[in-house]
Amino acid sequence: MSNFTIYNTLSRKKEIFEPINPGHVGMYVCGPTVYGEAHLGHSRPAITFDVLFRYLKYLGYKVRYVRNITDVGHLVNDADEGEDKIARKAKVEELEPMEIVQRYTNSYRQNMLQLNVLSPSIEPTASGHMIEQIAVVQKIIDSGFGYEKNGSVYFDVEKYSSVHNYGTLSGRKIEDLYFNTRDLDAQPEKKSGLDFALWKKAAPEHIMRWPSPWGDGFPGWHTECTAMSTKYLGEPFDIHGGGLDLLFPHHEAEIAQGVACFGHEPVRYWMHNNLITINGQKMGKSLGNFIMLDELFTGSHPLLEKAYSPACIRFFILQAHYRSPLDFSNEALQAAEKGLERLFNATALLEGLQPSADSTIDVGALKEKCTLAMNDDLNTPILIAHLFDGVKMINSVSDGKASVNTADLERLKTIYSDFVVGILGLRPEILTGGSADNELLGNVVDLLLNLRIEAKKNKDWATCDKIRNNLTELGFEIKDTKEGFGWTLKK
RNA sequence: GGUCGGUUGGCCGAGUGGCUAGGCAGCGGUCUGCAAAACCGCGUACGGCGGUUCGAAUCCGCCAUCGACCUCCA
């Protein structure tokens, strides 16, 4: 179908992507825990796998994209033992846990919409799949790799390791893990410190609880992803994505659970996006550099010099490869903002371009390069570099320094609508003289600029400058051209 | 301490052995009534030290430094 390669964390190599069922792709990505507003860190996996989703569809695959919503908080790690993370927040705000869940789910979806992240095919909630999770736990017990103790169920890592390899995804060795495991409260209950929880008994103060064969409790963190991914995608399924921070223990545990349940690896391709740092530092609440997406869009955070549009954030993220670390700074964001404007201006200019008899630009090669970049493990920075080469072509044609024939012009338009809008998901946020969505405004601006042309003929520079300066103040960008004028307005 | 991954020009960020990444900023030029935009041109970048090689940002070793993770937050 194509030579689309993706880097598989499991093999630590780029592999040609071949779906299990020809023409169909099943992908699962770890979604948000809805106990707070979405922050900058949430945007990267969402955008990375949105681009993957879009590109797979562009390649002609029918894609089922499952991204979960974790609405069952578990234990908070330090002071408030035995208290559910969501329940804790509920007490603080005097809201029902499910009210919190609803509120932040809505907020997350709103942010995703702003970032032009497409809705997944299925967005399952952990609380809505309790039966499936209990079934997974039971299946693991039946396989001999899980054991119950005091109403909790744990995964027997040692026993698993005697038959299978544990640690293949993260490169960890079981011997090393023995010496590097923190001492945790429930340690005495477990056979080994390496074991992880499949089901936890709920303490009396724990609000979110469900009945199970082992008593009232709640599922372990890793259980939900195994239950929901395989319910909707089968096993094995094609692609599992998530942030690098989830690689261990979460994804490692998912593999072990999958093998225990099904007798084989649950996932063909594991993909991990890298994280975002701020001014070279990790994001942390204690560091005061935790920026929420809403703050980013409005500029209301001490670290922000200005507001940045969702498209700007999206472009900024896509200018780096998803597996590379990315450092956030005002300087970098503003550079991205200007670059994006250049890209959008050319994309708008493309619509009004006049074809000639001959082409002096190589549109075919451009498309080829764009496809190669995306096929190379979603190399969006390279794609963007090629799109900027195209910007130069478009501007040159517009300036009359190059020409394009009718067929090439159509192909060029297709490249920009496919790659910029369709795959990168960047919606041009500008109005131009040719755009129809606000005809009245366009006509008024045209009228003013025609008056300016007349003033220009009379060498009435004062009137000329007044019209231009006032329109500039209102946010319009005025360009003098050979034919007359051109203008754009950022939305 | 362990595992994995970074360190590229003023800034961001591609690039895995010889071939211009790209964007932003800067400088010079063309165009312009002046601008803006655009176009053309310019910059001795690859953390340090050794090694392999005809040739290394790219491979190997050591060192420095930064980050993520290390199993009941998800």
Coordinates of C-alpha atoms (C1' of nucleotides) in Angstrom, one line a residue, chain B residues 26-68:
Chain B
rG26 C1' 20.7 39.6 11.6
rC27 C1' 23.5 41.7 7.2
rG28 C1' 23.8 43.2 1.8
rG29 C1' 20.9 43.8 -2.7
rU30 C1' 16.3 44.0 -6.1
rC31 C1' 11.4 46.0 -6.1
rU32 C1' 8.6 50.5 -3.9
rG33 C1' 6.6 57.5 -3.7
rC34 C1' 8.2 55.6 1.2
rA35 C1' 7.2 51.1 3.4
rA36 C1' 5.5 46.2 4.1
rA37 C1' 5.5 41.7 1.7
rA38 C1' 8.2 39.0 -1.7
rC39 C1' 12.6 37.5 -4.4
rC40 C1' 18.3 37.1 -4.7
rG41 C1' 22.8 36.7 -1.9
rC42 C1' 25.7 36.2 2.9
rG43 C1' 27.1 33.3 8.0
rU44 C1' 34.0 28.8 8.7
rA45 C1' 27.1 24.9 13.6
rC46 C1' 27.8 20.2 15.2
rG47 C1' 29.4 19.4 24.3
rG48 C1' 35.0 17.9 25.4
rC49 C1' 39.1 14.5 24.7
rG50 C1' 40.9 10.3 22.2
rG51 C1' 40.2 6.4 18.4
rU52 C1' 38.5 4.0 13.5
rU53 C1' 38.5 5.8 8.3
rC54 C1' 41.2 8.5 2.3
rG55 C1' 37.1 11.2 4.7
rA56 C1' 33.1 11.8 11.0
rA57 C1' 28.0 16.3 13.3
rU58 C1' 27.2 11.1 11.7
rC59 C1' 30.8 5.0 13.8
rC60 C1' 33.7 3.4 18.7
rG61 C1' 35.6 4.6 23.7
rC62 C1' 36.0 7.8 27.9
rC63 C1' 34.5 12.3 30.2
rA64 C1' 31.0 16.4 31.1
rU65 C1' 26.1 17.9 31.1
rC66 C1' 20.6 17.8 30.6
rG67 C1' 16.0 15.0 30.6
rA68 C1' 12.4 10.9 31.3

